[in-house]
PDB file of C-alpha atoms in Angstrom:
ATOM      1  CA  UNK A   1      -4.954  27.224 -10.028  1.00  0.00           C
ATOM      2  CA  UNK A   2      -1.497  28.788  -9.886  1.00  0.00           C
ATOM      3  CA  UNK A   3       1.701  26.851  -9.359  1.00  0.00           C
ATOM      4  CA  UNK A   4       2.041  28.351  -5.872  1.00  0.00           C
ATOM      5  CA  UNK A   5      -1.478  27.201  -5.016  1.00  0.00           C
ATOM      6  CA  UNK A   6      -0.767  23.650  -6.180  1.00  0.00           C
ATOM      7  CA  UNK A   7       2.498  23.504  -4.259  1.00  0.00           C
ATOM      8  CA  UNK A   8       0.796  24.846  -1.131  1.00  0.00           C
ATOM      9  CA  UNK A   9      -2.017  22.296  -1.333  1.00  0.00           C
ATOM     10  CA  UNK A  10       0.534  19.521  -1.909  1.00  0.00           C
ATOM     11  CA  UNK A  11       2.581  20.680   1.083  1.00  0.00           C
ATOM     12  CA  UNK A  12      -0.504  20.889   3.304  1.00  0.00           C
ATOM     13  CA  UNK A  13      -1.592  17.409   2.228  1.00  0.00           C
ATOM     14  CA  UNK A  14       1.786  15.960   3.167  1.00  0.00           C
ATOM     15  CA  UNK A  15       2.623  17.828   6.371  1.00  0.00           C
ATOM     16  CA  UNK A  16      -0.716  19.051   7.774  1.00  0.00           C
ATOM     17  CA  UNK A  17      -2.845  16.004   7.064  1.00  0.00           C
ATOM     18  CA  UNK A  18      -3.974  14.457  10.389  1.00  0.00           C
ATOM     19  CA  UNK A  19      -4.296  11.034   8.732  1.00  0.00           C
ATOM     20  CA  UNK A  20      -0.847  10.952   7.132  1.00  0.00           C
ATOM     21  CA  UNK A  21       1.137   9.783  10.162  1.00  0.00           C
ATOM     22  CA  UNK A  22       3.192   6.688  10.906  1.00  0.00           C
ATOM     23  CA  UNK A  23       0.830   5.215  13.491  1.00  0.00           C
ATOM     24  CA  UNK A  24      -1.816   4.526  10.826  1.00  0.00           C
ATOM     25  CA  UNK A  25       0.511   3.106   8.162  1.00  0.00           C
ATOM     26  CA  UNK A  26       3.328   1.361  10.030  1.00  0.00           C
ATOM     27  CA  UNK A  27       1.442  -0.380  12.844  1.00  0.00           C
ATOM     28  CA  UNK A  28      -1.209  -3.059  13.237  1.00  0.00           C
ATOM     29  CA  UNK A  29      -4.021  -3.615  15.694  1.00  0.00           C
ATOM     30  CA  UNK A  30      -2.903  -7.160  16.473  1.00  0.00           C
ATOM     31  CA  UNK A  31       0.593  -7.789  15.030  1.00  0.00           C
ATOM     32  CA  UNK A  32       3.645  -6.537  16.986  1.00  0.00           C
ATOM     33  CA  UNK A  33       5.788  -3.907  15.321  1.00  0.00           C
ATOM     34  CA  UNK A  34       8.896  -5.970  14.574  1.00  0.00           C
ATOM     35  CA  UNK A  35       6.902  -8.966  13.359  1.00  0.00           C
ATOM     36  CA  UNK A  36       4.890  -6.696  11.068  1.00  0.00           C
ATOM     37  CA  UNK A  37       8.098  -5.262   9.618  1.00  0.00           C
ATOM     38  CA  UNK A  38       9.414  -8.771   8.985  1.00  0.00           C
ATOM     39  CA  UNK A  39       6.166  -9.931   7.360  1.00  0.00           C
ATOM     40  CA  UNK A  40       5.939  -6.948   5.034  1.00  0.00           C
ATOM     41  CA  UNK A  41       9.597  -7.204   4.057  1.00  0.00           C
ATOM     42  CA  UNK A  42       9.210 -10.922   3.297  1.00  0.00           C
ATOM     43  CA  UNK A  43       6.085 -10.278   1.217  1.00  0.00           C
ATOM     44  CA  UNK A  44       7.874  -7.530  -0.694  1.00  0.00           C
ATOM     45  CA  UNK A  45      10.722  -9.900  -1.586  1.00  0.00           C
ATOM     46  CA  UNK A  46       8.249 -12.628  -2.558  1.00  0.00           C
ATOM     47  CA  UNK A  47       6.129 -10.343  -4.762  1.00  0.00           C
ATOM     48  CA  UNK A  48       9.267  -8.968  -6.395  1.00  0.00           C
ATOM     49  CA  UNK A  49      10.451 -12.515  -7.132  1.00  0.00           C
ATOM     50  CA  UNK A  50       7.073 -13.386  -8.692  1.00  0.00           C
ATOM     51  CA  UNK A  51       7.128 -10.241 -10.803  1.00  0.00           C
ATOM     52  CA  UNK A  52      10.679 -10.824 -12.051  1.00  0.00           C
ATOM     53  CA  UNK A  53       9.958 -14.488 -12.717  1.00  0.00           C
ATOM     54  CA  UNK A  54       6.839 -13.632 -14.697  1.00  0.00           C
ATOM     55  CA  UNK A  55       8.780 -11.112 -16.779  1.00  0.00           C
ATOM     56  CA  UNK A  56      11.561 -13.623 -17.432  1.00  0.00           C
ATOM     57  CA  UNK A  57       9.099 -16.300 -18.578  1.00  0.00           C
ATOM     58  CA  UNK A  58       7.318 -13.865 -20.896  1.00  0.00           C
ATOM     59  CA  UNK A  59      10.622 -12.688 -22.394  1.00  0.00           C
ATOM     60  CA  UNK A  60      11.712 -16.313 -22.900  1.00  0.00           C
ATOM     61  CA  UNK A  61       8.484 -17.009 -24.805  1.00  0.00           C
ATOM     62  CA  UNK A  62       8.817 -13.862 -26.901  1.00  0.00           C
ATOM     63  CA  UNK A  63       5.963 -12.060 -25.128  1.00  0.00           C
ATOM     64  CA  UNK A  64       7.988  -9.518 -23.213  1.00  0.00           C
ATOM     65  CA  UNK A  65       6.874  -6.679 -25.482  1.00  0.00           C
ATOM     66  CA  UNK A  66       3.280  -6.774 -24.155  1.00  0.00           C
ATOM     67  CA  UNK A  67       4.059  -7.894 -20.585  1.00  0.00           C
ATOM     68  CA  UNK A  68       3.300  -4.502 -19.029  1.00  0.00           C
ATOM     69  CA  UNK A  69       0.014  -4.127 -20.944  1.00  0.00           C
ATOM     70  CA  UNK A  70      -1.883  -6.651 -18.812  1.00  0.00           C
ATOM     71  CA  UNK A  71      -3.989  -5.322 -15.955  1.00  0.00           C
ATOM     72  CA  UNK A  72      -2.925  -8.305 -13.854  1.00  0.00           C
ATOM     73  CA  UNK A  73       0.739  -7.374 -14.264  1.00  0.00           C
ATOM     74  CA  UNK A  74       0.166  -3.708 -13.427  1.00  0.00           C
ATOM     75  CA  UNK A  75      -1.948  -4.622 -10.403  1.00  0.00           C
ATOM     76  CA  UNK A  76       0.695  -6.998  -9.082  1.00  0.00           C
ATOM     77  CA  UNK A  77       3.337  -4.357  -9.756  1.00  0.00           C
ATOM     78  CA  UNK A  78       1.274  -1.995  -7.597  1.00  0.00           C
ATOM     79  CA  UNK A  79       1.078  -4.648  -4.862  1.00  0.00           C
ATOM     80  CA  UNK A  80       4.865  -5.028  -4.985  1.00  0.00           C
ATOM     81  CA  UNK A  81       5.309  -1.263  -4.749  1.00  0.00           C
ATOM     82  CA  UNK A  82       2.892  -1.162  -1.843  1.00  0.00           C
ATOM     83  CA  UNK A  83       4.868  -3.725   0.130  1.00  0.00           C
ATOM     84  CA  UNK A  84       8.058  -1.883  -0.746  1.00  0.00           C
ATOM     85  CA  UNK A  85       6.774   1.388   0.707  1.00  0.00           C
ATOM     86  CA  UNK A  86       5.098  -0.429   3.613  1.00  0.00           C
ATOM     87  CA  UNK A  87       8.348  -2.215   4.470  1.00  0.00           C
ATOM     88  CA  UNK A  88      10.252   1.062   4.478  1.00  0.00           C
ATOM     89  CA  UNK A  89       7.727   2.953   6.631  1.00  0.00           C
ATOM     90  CA  UNK A  90       7.266   0.050   9.062  1.00  0.00           C
ATOM     91  CA  UNK A  91      11.001  -0.560   9.534  1.00  0.00           C
ATOM     92  CA  UNK A  92      11.732   3.167   9.834  1.00  0.00           C
ATOM     93  CA  UNK A  93       8.983   3.636  12.431  1.00  0.00           C
ATOM     94  CA  UNK A  94      10.124   0.603  14.424  1.00  0.00           C
ATOM     95  CA  UNK A  95      13.701   1.900  14.368  1.00  0.00           C
ATOM     96  CA  UNK A  96      12.610   5.348  15.578  1.00  0.00           C
ATOM     97  CA  UNK A  97      10.502   3.822  18.340  1.00  0.00           C
ATOM     98  CA  UNK A  98      13.445   1.723  19.470  1.00  0.00           C
ATOM     99  CA  UNK A  99      15.747   4.740  19.392  1.00  0.00           C
ATOM    100  CA  UNK A 100      13.308   6.795  21.448  1.00  0.00           C
ATOM    101  CA  UNK A 101      13.104   4.031  24.055  1.00  0.00           C
ATOM    102  CA  UNK A 102      16.902   3.874  24.256  1.00  0.00           C
ATOM    103  CA  UNK A 103      17.136   7.666  24.485  1.00  0.00           C
ATOM    104  CA  UNK A 104      14.405   7.674  27.125  1.00  0.00           C
ATOM    105  CA  UNK A 105      16.332   5.133  29.198  1.00  0.00           C
ATOM    106  CA  UNK A 106      19.495   7.215  28.831  1.00  0.00           C
ATOM    107  CA  UNK A 107      17.603  10.322  29.949  1.00  0.00           C
ATOM    108  CA  UNK A 108      16.311   8.448  33.017  1.00  0.00           C
ATOM    109  CA  UNK A 109      19.828   7.345  33.935  1.00  0.00           C
ATOM    110  CA  UNK A 110      21.089  10.917  33.496  1.00  0.00           C
ATOM    111  CA  UNK A 111      18.333  12.251  35.747  1.00  0.00           C
ATOM    112  CA  UNK A 112      19.148   9.707  38.467  1.00  0.00           C
ATOM    113  CA  UNK A 113      22.791  10.773  38.444  1.00  0.00           C
ATOM    114  CA  UNK A 114      21.980  14.486  38.324  1.00  0.00           C
ATOM    115  CA  UNK A 115      23.074  14.894  41.961  1.00  0.00           C
ATOM    116  CA  UNK A 116      26.571  13.917  40.903  1.00  0.00           C
ATOM    117  CA  UNK A 117      26.655  16.383  38.000  1.00  0.00           C
ATOM    118  CA  UNK A 118      28.653  19.618  38.262  1.00  0.00           C
ATOM    119  CA  UNK A 119      26.833  22.822  39.228  1.00  0.00           C
ATOM    120  CA  UNK A 120      25.091  24.725  36.455  1.00  0.00           C
ATOM    121  CA  UNK A 121      27.647  27.508  36.673  1.00  0.00           C
ATOM    122  CA  UNK A 122      30.396  25.025  35.833  1.00  0.00           C
ATOM    123  CA  UNK A 123      28.670  23.794  32.652  1.00  0.00           C
ATOM    124  CA  UNK A 124      30.173  25.499  29.646  1.00  0.00           C
ATOM    125  CA  UNK A 125      28.472  26.334  26.357  1.00  0.00           C
ATOM    126  CA  UNK A 126      30.049  23.348  24.634  1.00  0.00           C
ATOM    127  CA  UNK A 127      28.339  20.892  26.986  1.00  0.00           C
ATOM    128  CA  UNK A 128      24.965  22.514  26.272  1.00  0.00           C
ATOM    129  CA  UNK A 129      25.550  22.359  22.518  1.00  0.00           C
ATOM    130  CA  UNK A 130      26.528  18.699  22.739  1.00  0.00           C
ATOM    131  CA  UNK A 131      23.311  17.898  24.621  1.00  0.00           C
ATOM    132  CA  UNK A 132      21.012  19.483  22.033  1.00  0.00           C
ATOM    133  CA  UNK A 133      21.024  16.931  19.178  1.00  0.00           C
ATOM    134  CA  UNK A 134      19.234  14.273  21.258  1.00  0.00           C
ATOM    135  CA  UNK A 135      16.258  16.584  21.928  1.00  0.00           C
ATOM    136  CA  UNK A 136      16.245  17.811  18.361  1.00  0.00           C
ATOM    137  CA  UNK A 137      16.343  14.249  17.026  1.00  0.00           C
ATOM    138  CA  UNK A 138      13.274  13.310  19.097  1.00  0.00           C
ATOM    139  CA  UNK A 139      11.216  16.247  17.793  1.00  0.00           C
ATOM    140  CA  UNK A 140      12.597  16.388  14.262  1.00  0.00           C
ATOM    141  CA  UNK A 141       9.767  16.768  11.712  1.00  0.00           C
ATOM    142  CA  UNK A 142       9.388  14.096   9.032  1.00  0.00           C
ATOM    143  CA  UNK A 143      11.201  14.580   5.762  1.00  0.00           C
ATOM    144  CA  UNK A 144       9.539  15.207   2.423  1.00  0.00           C
ATOM    145  CA  UNK A 145      10.617  11.773   1.144  1.00  0.00           C
ATOM    146  CA  UNK A 146       9.085  10.063   4.167  1.00  0.00           C
ATOM    147  CA  UNK A 147       5.750  11.845   3.769  1.00  0.00           C
ATOM    148  CA  UNK A 148       5.699  11.060   0.049  1.00  0.00           C
ATOM    149  CA  UNK A 149       6.312   7.401   0.947  1.00  0.00           C
ATOM    150  CA  UNK A 150       3.329   7.457   3.325  1.00  0.00           C
ATOM    151  CA  UNK A 151       1.098   9.102   0.698  1.00  0.00           C
ATOM    152  CA  UNK A 152       2.207   6.585  -1.936  1.00  0.00           C
ATOM    153  CA  UNK A 153       1.512   3.719   0.445  1.00  0.00           C
ATOM    154  CA  UNK A 154      -1.971   5.136   1.105  1.00  0.00           C
ATOM    155  CA  UNK A 155      -2.894   5.405  -2.588  1.00  0.00           C
ATOM    156  CA  UNK A 156      -1.394   2.001  -3.401  1.00  0.00           C
ATOM    157  CA  UNK A 157      -3.263   0.425  -0.485  1.00  0.00           C
ATOM    158  CA  UNK A 158      -6.618   1.717  -1.654  1.00  0.00           C
ATOM    159  CA  UNK A 159      -5.999   0.693  -5.272  1.00  0.00           C
ATOM    160  CA  UNK A 160      -4.534  -2.686  -4.253  1.00  0.00           C
ATOM    161  CA  UNK A 161      -7.526  -3.617  -2.084  1.00  0.00           C
ATOM    162  CA  UNK A 162      -9.969  -2.752  -4.896  1.00  0.00           C
ATOM    163  CA  UNK A 163      -8.130  -4.018  -7.970  1.00  0.00           C
ATOM    164  CA  UNK A 164      -7.050  -7.379  -6.504  1.00  0.00           C
ATOM    165  CA  UNK A 165     -10.630  -8.748  -6.218  1.00  0.00           C
ATOM    166  CA  UNK A 166     -11.362  -7.468  -9.733  1.00  0.00           C
ATOM    167  CA  UNK A 167      -8.346  -9.337 -11.147  1.00  0.00           C
ATOM    168  CA  UNK A 168      -9.278 -12.562  -9.381  1.00  0.00           C
ATOM    169  CA  UNK A 169     -12.925 -12.331 -10.423  1.00  0.00           C
ATOM    170  CA  UNK A 170     -12.267 -11.650 -14.105  1.00  0.00           C
ATOM    171  CA  UNK A 171      -9.484 -14.220 -14.399  1.00  0.00           C
ATOM    172  CA  UNK A 172     -11.120 -17.184 -12.678  1.00  0.00           C
ATOM    173  CA  UNK A 173     -14.628 -16.469 -13.993  1.00  0.00           C
ATOM    174  CA  UNK A 174     -13.929 -15.408 -17.597  1.00  0.00           C
ATOM    175  CA  UNK A 175     -10.366 -16.127 -18.704  1.00  0.00           C
ATOM    176  CA  UNK A 176      -9.226 -19.297 -16.933  1.00  0.00           C
ATOM    177  CA  UNK A 177     -11.996 -21.617 -18.250  1.00  0.00           C
ATOM    178  CA  UNK A 178     -10.879 -20.896 -21.823  1.00  0.00           C
ATOM    179  CA  UNK A 179      -7.099 -20.836 -21.194  1.00  0.00           C
ATOM    180  CA  UNK A 180      -6.274 -23.960 -19.218  1.00  0.00           C
ATOM    181  CA  UNK A 181      -3.079 -24.430 -21.227  1.00  0.00           C
ATOM    182  CA  UNK A 182      -1.561 -21.450 -19.410  1.00  0.00           C
ATOM    183  CA  UNK A 183      -0.952 -23.579 -16.296  1.00  0.00           C
ATOM    184  CA  UNK A 184       0.904 -26.528 -17.824  1.00  0.00           C
ATOM    185  CA  UNK A 185       4.109 -26.345 -15.797  1.00  0.00           C
ATOM    186  CA  UNK A 186       4.718 -25.899 -12.090  1.00  0.00           C
ATOM    187  CA  UNK A 187       6.266 -22.495 -12.733  1.00  0.00           C
ATOM    188  CA  UNK A 188       3.177 -21.341 -14.615  1.00  0.00           C
ATOM    189  CA  UNK A 189       0.976 -22.691 -11.837  1.00  0.00           C
ATOM    190  CA  UNK A 190       3.002 -20.867  -9.174  1.00  0.00           C
ATOM    191  CA  UNK A 191       2.895 -17.555 -11.030  1.00  0.00           C
ATOM    192  CA  UNK A 192      -0.761 -17.959 -11.984  1.00  0.00           C
ATOM    193  CA  UNK A 193      -1.862 -18.686  -8.431  1.00  0.00           C
ATOM    194  CA  UNK A 194       0.363 -15.932  -7.009  1.00  0.00           C
ATOM    195  CA  UNK A 195      -0.865 -13.219  -9.381  1.00  0.00           C
ATOM    196  CA  UNK A 196      -4.548 -14.245  -9.579  1.00  0.00           C
ATOM    197  CA  UNK A 197      -5.357 -15.794  -6.185  1.00  0.00           C
ATOM    198  CA  UNK A 198      -2.667 -14.844  -3.688  1.00  0.00           C
ATOM    199  CA  UNK A 199      -3.263 -11.176  -4.500  1.00  0.00           C
ATOM    200  CA  UNK A 200      -6.778 -11.355  -3.023  1.00  0.00           C
ATOM    201  CA  UNK A 201      -5.503 -13.378  -0.055  1.00  0.00           C
ATOM    202  CA  UNK A 202      -2.922 -10.672   0.661  1.00  0.00           C
ATOM    203  CA  UNK A 203      -5.656  -8.057   0.368  1.00  0.00           C
ATOM    204  CA  UNK A 204      -7.746  -9.853   3.005  1.00  0.00           C
ATOM    205  CA  UNK A 205      -4.736 -10.184   5.321  1.00  0.00           C
ATOM    206  CA  UNK A 206      -3.836  -6.498   4.991  1.00  0.00           C
ATOM    207  CA  UNK A 207      -7.377  -5.270   5.563  1.00  0.00           C
ATOM    208  CA  UNK A 208      -8.211  -7.660   8.400  1.00  0.00           C
ATOM    209  CA  UNK A 209      -4.920  -8.190  10.236  1.00  0.00           C
ATOM    210  CA  UNK A 210      -1.855  -6.207   9.171  1.00  0.00           C
ATOM    211  CA  UNK A 211      -3.055  -2.700   8.311  1.00  0.00           C
ATOM    212  CA  UNK A 212      -4.608   0.235  10.131  1.00  0.00           C
ATOM    213  CA  UNK A 213      -4.646   2.343   6.967  1.00  0.00           C
ATOM    214  CA  UNK A 214      -7.889   4.342   6.633  1.00  0.00           C
ATOM    215  CA  UNK A 215     -10.197   4.466   3.627  1.00  0.00           C
ATOM    216  CA  UNK A 216     -11.511   7.748   2.236  1.00  0.00           C
ATOM    217  CA  UNK A 217     -14.569   7.959  -0.013  1.00  0.00           C
ATOM    218  CA  UNK A 218     -13.108  11.084  -1.619  1.00  0.00           C
ATOM    219  CA  UNK A 219     -10.243   9.039  -3.122  1.00  0.00           C
ATOM    220  CA  UNK A 220     -12.425   7.072  -5.531  1.00  0.00           C
ATOM    221  CA  UNK A 221     -11.500   9.465  -8.335  1.00  0.00           C
ATOM    222  CA  UNK A 222      -7.919   8.170  -8.130  1.00  0.00           C
ATOM    223  CA  UNK A 223      -9.066   4.664  -9.027  1.00  0.00           C
ATOM    224  CA  UNK A 224     -11.205   6.091 -11.823  1.00  0.00           C
ATOM    225  CA  UNK A 225      -8.112   7.843 -13.226  1.00  0.00           C
ATOM    226  CA  UNK A 226      -6.124   4.574 -13.023  1.00  0.00           C
ATOM    227  CA  UNK A 227      -8.866   2.719 -14.915  1.00  0.00           C
ATOM    228  CA  UNK A 228      -9.084   5.448 -17.572  1.00  0.00           C
ATOM    229  CA  UNK A 229      -5.312   5.373 -18.066  1.00  0.00           C
ATOM    230  CA  UNK A 230      -5.370   1.604 -18.422  1.00  0.00           C
ATOM    231  CA  UNK A 231      -8.171   1.768 -20.971  1.00  0.00           C
ATOM    232  CA  UNK A 232      -6.043   4.207 -22.956  1.00  0.00           C
ATOM    233  CA  UNK A 233      -3.095   1.791 -22.741  1.00  0.00           C
ATOM    234  CA  UNK A 234      -5.250  -1.146 -23.884  1.00  0.00           C
ATOM    235  CA  UNK A 235      -6.426   0.642 -27.007  1.00  0.00           C
ATOM    236  CA  UNK A 236      -2.966   2.044 -27.616  1.00  0.00           C
ATOM    237  CA  UNK A 237      -1.846  -1.582 -27.981  1.00  0.00           C
ATOM    238  CA  UNK A 238      -4.692  -2.123 -30.456  1.00  0.00           C
ATOM    239  CA  UNK A 239      -3.863   0.983 -32.490  1.00  0.00           C
ATOM    240  CA  UNK A 240      -0.091   0.421 -32.628  1.00  0.00           C
ATOM    241  CA  UNK A 241       0.297  -3.363 -32.562  1.00  0.00           C
ATOM    242  CA  UNK A 242      -3.190  -4.614 -33.441  1.00  0.00           C
ATOM    243  CA  UNK A 243      -3.135  -6.596 -30.194  1.00  0.00           C
ATOM    244  CA  UNK A 244      -6.101  -6.956 -27.829  1.00  0.00           C
ATOM    245  CA  UNK A 245      -4.843  -7.390 -24.281  1.00  0.00           C
ATOM    246  CA  UNK A 246      -8.100  -9.097 -23.282  1.00  0.00           C
ATOM    247  CA  UNK A 247     -10.568 -10.699 -25.694  1.00  0.00           C
ATOM    248  CA  UNK A 248     -13.589  -8.871 -24.268  1.00  0.00           C
ATOM    249  CA  UNK A 249     -12.124  -5.588 -25.553  1.00  0.00           C
ATOM    250  CA  UNK A 250     -12.782  -6.742 -29.106  1.00  0.00           C
ATOM    251  CA  UNK A 251     -15.794  -5.239 -30.886  1.00  0.00           C
ATOM    252  CA  UNK A 252     -17.267  -8.649 -31.711  1.00  0.00           C
ATOM    253  CA  UNK A 253     -18.068  -9.194 -28.050  1.00  0.00           C
ATOM    254  CA  UNK A 254     -21.302  -7.851 -26.562  1.00  0.00           C
ATOM    255  CA  UNK A 255     -22.493  -6.724 -29.964  1.00  0.00           C
ATOM    256  CA  UNK A 256     -19.746  -4.134 -30.225  1.00  0.00           C
ATOM    257  CA  UNK A 257     -20.804  -2.307 -27.074  1.00  0.00           C
ATOM    258  CA  UNK A 258     -17.339  -1.890 -25.590  1.00  0.00           C
ATOM    259  CA  UNK A 259     -18.664   0.902 -23.401  1.00  0.00           C
ATOM    260  CA  UNK A 260     -20.825  -1.710 -21.673  1.00  0.00           C
ATOM    261  CA  UNK A 261     -17.696  -3.563 -20.530  1.00  0.00           C
ATOM    262  CA  UNK A 262     -16.117  -0.346 -19.259  1.00  0.00           C
ATOM    263  CA  UNK A 263     -19.255   0.641 -17.338  1.00  0.00           C
ATOM    264  CA  UNK A 264     -19.507  -2.876 -15.890  1.00  0.00           C
ATOM    265  CA  UNK A 265     -15.892  -2.776 -14.676  1.00  0.00           C
ATOM    266  CA  UNK A 266     -16.388   0.664 -13.097  1.00  0.00           C
ATOM    267  CA  UNK A 267     -19.557  -0.597 -11.406  1.00  0.00           C
ATOM    268  CA  UNK A 268     -17.694  -3.612  -9.980  1.00  0.00           C
ATOM    269  CA  UNK A 269     -14.948  -1.345  -8.662  1.00  0.00           C
ATOM    270  CA  UNK A 270     -17.593   0.962  -7.178  1.00  0.00           C
ATOM    271  CA  UNK A 271     -19.264  -1.944  -5.376  1.00  0.00           C
ATOM    272  CA  UNK A 272     -15.918  -3.190  -4.059  1.00  0.00           C
ATOM    273  CA  UNK A 273     -15.065   0.364  -2.943  1.00  0.00           C
ATOM    274  CA  UNK A 274     -18.317   0.694  -0.969  1.00  0.00           C
ATOM    275  CA  UNK A 275     -17.783  -2.730   0.618  1.00  0.00           C
ATOM    276  CA  UNK A 276     -14.241  -1.737   1.586  1.00  0.00           C
ATOM    277  CA  UNK A 277     -15.475   1.509   3.129  1.00  0.00           C
ATOM    278  CA  UNK A 278     -17.934  -0.451   5.269  1.00  0.00           C
ATOM    279  CA  UNK A 279     -15.340  -3.088   6.215  1.00  0.00           C
ATOM    280  CA  UNK A 280     -12.795  -0.439   7.244  1.00  0.00           C
ATOM    281  CA  UNK A 281     -15.348   1.454   9.297  1.00  0.00           C
ATOM    282  CA  UNK A 282     -16.299  -1.789  11.042  1.00  0.00           C
ATOM    283  CA  UNK A 283     -12.641  -2.739  11.570  1.00  0.00           C
ATOM    284  CA  UNK A 284     -11.649   0.651  12.968  1.00  0.00           C
ATOM    285  CA  UNK A 285     -14.608   0.515  15.331  1.00  0.00           C
ATOM    286  CA  UNK A 286     -14.325  -3.044  16.617  1.00  0.00           C
ATOM    287  CA  UNK A 287     -10.567  -3.430  17.032  1.00  0.00           C
ATOM    288  CA  UNK A 288     -10.052  -0.448  19.399  1.00  0.00           C
ATOM    289  CA  UNK A 289     -12.931  -1.614  21.617  1.00  0.00           C
ATOM    290  CA  UNK A 290     -11.525  -5.145  21.647  1.00  0.00           C
ATOM    291  CA  UNK A 291      -8.078  -3.855  22.583  1.00  0.00           C
ATOM    292  CA  UNK A 292      -9.562  -1.680  25.332  1.00  0.00           C
ATOM    293  CA  UNK A 293     -11.439  -4.638  26.831  1.00  0.00           C
ATOM    294  CA  UNK A 294      -8.277  -6.731  26.631  1.00  0.00           C
ATOM    295  CA  UNK A 295      -6.268  -4.017  28.377  1.00  0.00           C
ATOM    296  CA  UNK A 296      -8.836  -3.677  31.148  1.00  0.00           C
ATOM    297  CA  UNK A 297      -8.939  -7.442  31.641  1.00  0.00           C
ATOM    298  CA  UNK A 298      -5.146  -7.469  31.931  1.00  0.00           C
ATOM    299  CA  UNK A 299      -5.138  -4.666  34.533  1.00  0.00           C
ATOM    300  CA  UNK A 300      -7.811  -6.185  36.718  1.00  0.00           C
TER     301      UNK A 300
END
């Protein structure tokens, strides 16, 4: 594929994709717009604080060199990025909606006082030029940065909702029973619960309450690429530093069949992906019908 073909496909994905619009990424079925913006901004600040605190603790204990090699850390970093992009898109959309309402009210006032306006022949070219920016601002196409933010939020949402259950499952089922000393202090407990339990709670809240973001079965390859890149990072740490990020990556586990672990992880992600597809289809079918019944009940 030529460079022009790649650029054209990228441009079409960003600007001619019927799914990539603000209404699906910056609104909720049940949460009002401003409240949603406040919630996502607060969660972004909280996740960022947890991430910085975890890095500071690891650096203080001399473990900062391998901090970014843990799947838990990278997953929580993705969650933080997601809430960063989601905060931006939600606040920007709310601000544009508010501006359009204000401009609409101003247009209504102008139309009511049209009888007092000078005749069309008396309106000079300067007045017409000064009245154009408002119409242009209302129909201005989205910028490249804004569309990239929406696409990034989409990919991070799909990876976040699949990787968070995987992190919680592996940690609480396999790692925590053998590493109870990790949660000695209150700070360790706070970070451990935030990065291994709160992540799944946030996933459930986003899927069930906050988000209208769609799921696409064709995007599973993106998660597969993320997992392959992480596997490369894990064995890069082994080759360079002789350090196993997780004990089950060592050859002495499962009789040396490391591929069995990789296949098992991919299978778990595949099951979670299918469940998420079904949940999103159910959500996007039930919520609109519930809102329609609620609207009809309010009218009558």
